Coordinates of N, CA and C in Angstrom, one line a residue:
X1 N 48.1 1.9 -10.2 CA 46.9 1.3 -9.8 C 46.2 0.7 -11.0
X2 N 45.6 -0.5 -10.9 CA 45.0 -1.2 -12.0 C 43.6 -0.6 -12.3
X3 N 43.3 -0.5 -13.6 CA 42.0 0.0 -14.0 C 41.1 -1.1 -14.1
X4 N 39.9 -1.0 -13.6 CA 38.9 -2.0 -13.7 C 37.8 -1.6 -14.7
X5 N 37.4 -2.6 -15.4 CA 36.3 -2.4 -16.4 C 35.1 -3.3 -16.0
X6 N 34.0 -2.8 -15.9 CA 32.8 -3.5 -15.5 C 32.1 -4.1 -16.7
X7 N 32.5 -3.7 -17.9 CA 31.9 -4.2 -19.1 C 32.8 -5.2 -19.9
X8 N 32.1 -6.0 -20.7 CA 32.8 -6.9 -21.5 C 33.6 -6.2 -22.6
X9 N 34.8 -6.5 -22.7 CA 35.7 -5.9 -23.7 C 35.6 -6.5 -25.1
X10 N 34.8 -7.5 -25.3 CA 34.8 -8.3 -26.5 C 33.7 -7.7 -27.4
X11 N 34.0 -7.3 -28.7 CA 33.0 -6.8 -29.6 C 32.0 -7.9 -30.1
X12 N 32.3 -9.1 -29.8 CA 31.4 -10.2 -30.3 C 30.0 -10.1 -29.7
X13 N 29.0 -10.4 -30.5 CA 27.7 -10.3 -30.0 C 27.3 -11.6 -29.3
X14 N 26.9 -11.4 -28.0 CA 26.5 -12.6 -27.2 C 25.0 -12.9 -27.3
X15 N 24.6 -13.9 -26.5 CA 23.2 -14.3 -26.6 C 22.3 -13.2 -26.1
X16 N 22.7 -12.4 -25.1 CA 21.9 -11.3 -24.6 C 21.6 -10.3 -25.7
X17 N 22.6 -10.0 -26.4 CA 22.5 -9.0 -27.5 C 21.6 -9.6 -28.6
X18 N 21.8 -10.8 -29.0 CA 21.0 -11.4 -30.1 C 19.5 -11.6 -29.7
X19 N 19.3 -12.0 -28.5 CA 17.9 -12.2 -28.0 C 17.2 -10.9 -27.9
X20 N 17.8 -9.9 -27.3 CA 17.2 -8.5 -27.2 C 16.9 -8.0 -28.6
X21 N 17.9 -8.1 -29.5 CA 17.7 -7.6 -30.9 C 16.5 -8.4 -31.5
X22 N 16.4 -9.7 -31.3 CA 15.3 -10.4 -31.9 C 13.9 -10.0 -31.3
X23 N 13.9 -9.7 -30.1 CA 12.7 -9.2 -29.5 C 12.3 -7.8 -30.1
X24 N 13.2 -6.9 -30.3 CA 13.0 -5.6 -30.9 C 12.4 -5.8 -32.3
X25 N 13.1 -6.7 -33.0 CA 12.6 -7.0 -34.4 C 11.2 -7.6 -34.5
X26 N 11.0 -8.5 -33.5 CA 9.6 -9.1 -33.5 C 8.5 -8.1 -33.2
X27 N 8.7 -7.2 -32.3 CA 7.7 -6.2 -32.0 C 7.6 -5.1 -33.1
X28 N 8.7 -4.9 -33.8 CA 8.7 -4.0 -34.9 C 7.9 -4.6 -36.1
X29 N 8.1 -5.9 -36.3 CA 7.3 -6.6 -37.4 C 5.8 -6.7 -37.0
X30 N 5.5 -6.9 -35.7 CA 4.1 -6.9 -35.2 C 3.5 -5.5 -35.5
X31 N 4.2 -4.4 -35.3 CA 3.7 -3.1 -35.6 C 3.4 -2.9 -37.0
X32 N 4.3 -3.5 -37.9 CA 4.1 -3.5 -39.3 C 2.8 -4.3 -39.7
X33 N 2.6 -5.4 -39.0 CA 1.4 -6.2 -39.3 C 0.1 -5.4 -38.9
X34 N 0.2 -4.7 -37.9 CA -1.0 -3.8 -37.5 C -1.2 -2.8 -38.6
X35 N -0.2 -2.2 -39.1 CA -0.3 -1.2 -40.1 C -0.9 -1.8 -41.4
X36 N -0.4 -3.0 -41.7 CA -0.9 -3.7 -42.9 C -2.4 -4.0 -42.8
X37 N -2.8 -4.5 -41.6 CA -4.2 -4.8 -41.3 C -5.1 -3.5 -41.4
X38 N -4.6 -2.4 -41.0 CA -5.3 -1.1 -41.1 C -5.4 -0.7 -42.6
X39 N -4.3 -1.0 -43.3 CA -4.4 -0.6 -44.7 C -5.4 -1.4 -45.5
X40 N -5.5 -2.7 -45.1 CA -6.5 -3.5 -45.8 C -8.0 -3.1 -45.4
X41 N -8.1 -2.4 -44.3 CA -9.5 -2.0 -43.9 C -9.6 -0.4 -44.0
X42 N -8.8 0.2 -44.8 CA -8.8 1.7 -44.8 C -10.1 2.3 -45.3
X43 N -10.8 1.5 -46.2 CA -12.1 2.0 -46.7 C -13.2 2.1 -45.6
X44 N -13.1 1.1 -44.7 CA -14.1 1.0 -43.6 C -13.8 2.0 -42.5
X45 N -12.5 2.2 -42.3 CA -12.0 3.1 -41.2 C -11.9 4.5 -41.5
X46 N -12.0 4.9 -42.8 CA -11.9 6.3 -43.3 C -10.5 6.9 -42.9
X47 N -9.5 6.2 -43.3 CA -8.1 6.6 -43.0 C -7.6 7.3 -44.3
X48 N -7.0 8.5 -44.2 CA -6.4 9.1 -45.4 C -5.4 8.3 -46.1
X49 N -5.3 8.3 -47.4 CA -4.4 7.5 -48.2 C -3.0 7.8 -48.0
X50 N -2.7 9.1 -47.8 CA -1.3 9.5 -47.6 C -0.7 9.0 -46.3
X51 N -1.5 8.7 -45.3 CA -1.1 8.2 -44.0 C -0.3 6.9 -44.2
X52 N -0.7 6.1 -45.1 CA 0.0 4.8 -45.2 C 1.3 4.9 -45.9
X53 N 1.5 5.8 -46.8 CA 2.8 6.1 -47.3 C 3.8 6.5 -46.2
X54 N 3.3 7.3 -45.4 CA 4.2 7.8 -44.3 C 4.5 6.7 -43.3
X55 N 3.4 6.0 -42.8 CA 3.6 5.0 -41.8 C 4.4 3.8 -42.3
X56 N 4.2 3.4 -43.5 CA 5.1 2.3 -44.0 C 6.5 2.7 -44.2
X57 N 6.7 4.0 -44.6 CA 8.1 4.5 -44.6 C 8.8 4.5 -43.3
X58 N 8.0 4.9 -42.3 CA 8.5 4.8 -40.9 C 8.8 3.4 -40.5
X59 N 7.9 2.5 -40.8 CA 8.2 1.0 -40.5 C 9.5 0.6 -41.2
X60 N 9.7 0.9 -42.4 CA 10.9 0.5 -43.1 C 12.1 1.1 -42.5
X61 N 12.0 2.4 -42.1 CA 13.2 3.1 -41.5 C 13.5 2.5 -40.1
X62 N 12.5 2.0 -39.4 CA 12.7 1.3 -38.1 C 13.5 0.0 -38.3
X63 N 13.1 -0.7 -39.3 CA 13.9 -2.0 -39.6 C 15.3 -1.7 -40.0
X64 N 15.5 -0.6 -40.8 CA 16.8 -0.2 -41.2 C 17.6 0.2 -40.0
X65 N 17.0 0.9 -39.1 CA 17.7 1.3 -37.8 C 18.1 0.1 -37.0
X66 N 17.2 -0.9 -37.0 CA 17.6 -2.1 -36.2 C 18.8 -2.8 -36.9
X67 N 18.8 -2.8 -38.2 CA 19.9 -3.4 -38.9 C 21.2 -2.7 -38.6
X68 N 21.1 -1.3 -38.6 CA 22.3 -0.5 -38.3 C 22.8 -0.8 -36.9
X69 N 21.8 -0.9 -36.0 CA 22.2 -1.2 -34.6 C 22.9 -2.6 -34.5
X70 N 22.5 -3.5 -35.3 CA 23.1 -4.9 -35.2 C 24.5 -4.8 -35.7
X71 N 24.8 -3.9 -36.7 CA 26.2 -3.8 -37.2 C 26.9 -2.6 -36.5
X72 N 26.5 -2.3 -35.2 CA 27.2 -1.4 -34.3 C 27.3 0.0 -35.0
X73 N 26.2 0.6 -35.4 CA 26.2 1.9 -35.9 C 25.4 2.8 -35.0
X74 N 25.9 3.9 -34.5 CA 25.3 4.8 -33.6 C 24.0 5.5 -34.1
X75 N 24.0 5.7 -35.4 CA 22.8 6.4 -36.0 C 21.6 5.5 -35.8
X76 N 21.7 4.2 -35.8 CA 20.6 3.3 -35.6 C 20.0 3.5 -34.2
X77 N 21.0 3.7 -33.2 CA 20.6 3.8 -31.8 C 19.7 5.1 -31.6
X78 N 20.1 6.1 -32.3 CA 19.4 7.4 -32.1 C 18.1 7.5 -33.0
X79 N 18.1 6.9 -34.1 CA 17.0 7.0 -35.0 C 15.8 6.0 -34.6
X80 N 16.2 4.9 -34.1 CA 15.1 3.9 -33.8 C 14.1 4.4 -32.8
X81 N 14.5 4.9 -31.6 CA 13.5 5.4 -30.7 C 12.7 6.6 -31.2
X82 N 13.4 7.5 -32.0 CA 12.7 8.6 -32.5 C 11.6 8.2 -33.5
X83 N 12.0 7.2 -34.4 CA 11.0 6.7 -35.3 C 9.9 6.0 -34.6
X84 N 10.2 5.3 -33.5 CA 9.2 4.5 -32.8 C 8.2 5.5 -32.1
X85 N 8.7 6.5 -31.5 CA 7.8 7.5 -30.9 C 6.9 8.2 -32.0
X86 N 7.5 8.5 -33.1 CA 6.8 9.1 -34.2 C 5.7 8.1 -34.7
X87 N 6.0 6.9 -34.8 CA 5.0 5.9 -35.2 C 3.8 5.8 -34.2
X88 N 4.2 5.8 -32.9 CA 3.2 5.8 -31.9 C 2.3 7.0 -31.9
X89 N 2.8 8.2 -32.1 CA 2.0 9.4 -32.1 C 1.2 9.5 -33.4
X90 N 1.7 9.0 -34.5 CA 0.9 9.0 -35.7 C -0.4 8.1 -35.5
X91 N -0.2 7.0 -34.9 CA -1.4 6.1 -34.7 C -2.3 6.8 -33.7
X92 N -1.8 7.4 -32.7 CA -2.6 8.1 -31.7 C -3.3 9.3 -32.3
X93 N -2.7 10.0 -33.2 CA -3.3 11.2 -33.8 C -4.4 10.9 -34.9
X94 N -3.9 10.0 -35.8 CA -4.8 9.8 -37.0 C -5.9 8.7 -36.7
X95 N -5.6 7.7 -35.8 CA -6.5 6.6 -35.6 C -7.1 6.6 -34.2
X96 N -6.5 7.4 -33.3 CA -6.9 7.4 -31.9 C -6.8 6.0 -31.3
X97 N -5.7 5.4 -31.6 CA -5.4 4.0 -31.1 C -4.1 4.1 -30.3
X98 N -4.1 3.4 -29.2 CA -2.9 3.3 -28.3 C -2.2 1.9 -28.7
X99 N -1.1 2.0 -29.3 CA -0.4 0.7 -29.7 C 0.5 0.2 -28.6
X100 N 0.0 -0.9 -28.1 CA 0.8 -1.6 -27.0 C 2.1 -2.2 -27.6
X101 N 2.1 -2.5 -28.9 CA 3.4 -3.0 -29.5 C 4.5 -1.9 -29.5
X102 N 4.1 -0.7 -29.7 CA 5.1 0.4 -29.7 C 5.6 0.7 -28.3
X103 N 4.7 0.7 -27.3 CA 5.1 0.9 -25.9 C 6.0 -0.2 -25.5
X104 N 5.6 -1.5 -25.8 CA 6.4 -2.6 -25.4 C 7.8 -2.5 -26.1
X105 N 7.8 -2.1 -27.3 CA 9.0 -2.0 -28.1 C 9.9 -1.0 -27.5
X106 N 9.3 0.1 -27.0 CA 10.1 1.2 -26.3 C 10.8 0.7 -25.0
X107 N 10.0 -0.1 -24.3 CA 10.5 -0.7 -23.0 C 11.6 -1.7 -23.4
X108 N 11.4 -2.5 -24.4 CA 12.4 -3.4 -24.8 C 13.7 -2.7 -25.3
X109 N 13.5 -1.6 -26.0 CA 14.7 -0.8 -26.4 C 15.5 -0.3 -25.2
X110 N 14.8 0.1 -24.2 CA 15.4 0.6 -22.9 C 16.2 -0.6 -22.3
X111 N 15.6 -1.7 -22.2 CA 16.3 -2.9 -21.7 C 17.4 -3.3 -22.6
X112 N 17.2 -3.3 -23.9 CA 18.3 -3.6 -24.8 C 19.5 -2.7 -24.6
X113 N 19.2 -1.4 -24.4 CA 20.3 -0.4 -24.1 C 21.1 -0.8 -22.9
X114 N 20.4 -1.2 -21.9 CA 21.1 -1.5 -20.6 C 21.8 -2.8 -20.8
X115 N 21.3 -3.7 -21.5 CA 21.9 -5.0 -21.7 C 23.0 -5.1 -22.7
X116 N 22.8 -4.4 -23.8 CA 23.7 -4.6 -25.0 C 24.4 -3.4 -25.5
X117 N 23.7 -2.2 -25.5 CA 24.3 -1.0 -26.1 C 25.3 -0.4 -25.2
X118 N 25.0 -0.1 -23.9 CA 25.9 0.6 -23.0 C 27.2 -0.2 -22.8
X119 N 27.2 -1.5 -22.6 CA 28.4 -2.2 -22.4 C 29.3 -2.2 -23.6
X120 N 28.7 -2.2 -24.8 CA 29.5 -2.2 -26.1 C 29.5 -0.9 -26.8
X121 N 29.3 0.2 -26.1 CA 29.2 1.5 -26.7 C 30.5 1.9 -27.4
X122 N 31.6 1.5 -26.9 CA 32.9 1.9 -27.6 C 33.1 1.2 -28.9
X123 N 32.4 0.1 -29.2 CA 32.5 -0.6 -30.5 C 31.6 0.0 -31.5
X124 N 30.7 0.9 -31.1 CA 29.7 1.5 -32.1 C 30.4 2.6 -32.8
X125 N 30.2 2.7 -34.1 CA 30.7 3.8 -35.0 C 29.6 4.6 -35.6
X126 N 29.9 5.7 -36.1 CA 28.9 6.5 -36.8 C 28.7 6.0 -38.2

């Protein structure tokens, strides 16, 4: 009996993969822009100084996770949503703000997973 595969067998990145990745990168950079704007206003908003070291480190790790995902590394797939949720909760706890960029990024990551990660899972390495 012949085995059927519903997924593309090619490890080449298609337009769906590239566009979904670009959307994730765009919303990650938008979150970084929000953090930078808050840093510039930290005197007026009474935000602790150590907060920005932590949140900018999380932003940098999110970009590194995206780069790892682009090069088919599984650690990027697991670290990106964890860092994204941590970023969201830090904003919610320290600043009492609900970041729509983080929520949209999480939904985009879910769609990215359905579109690009699951079909190419066998090409991802640790």
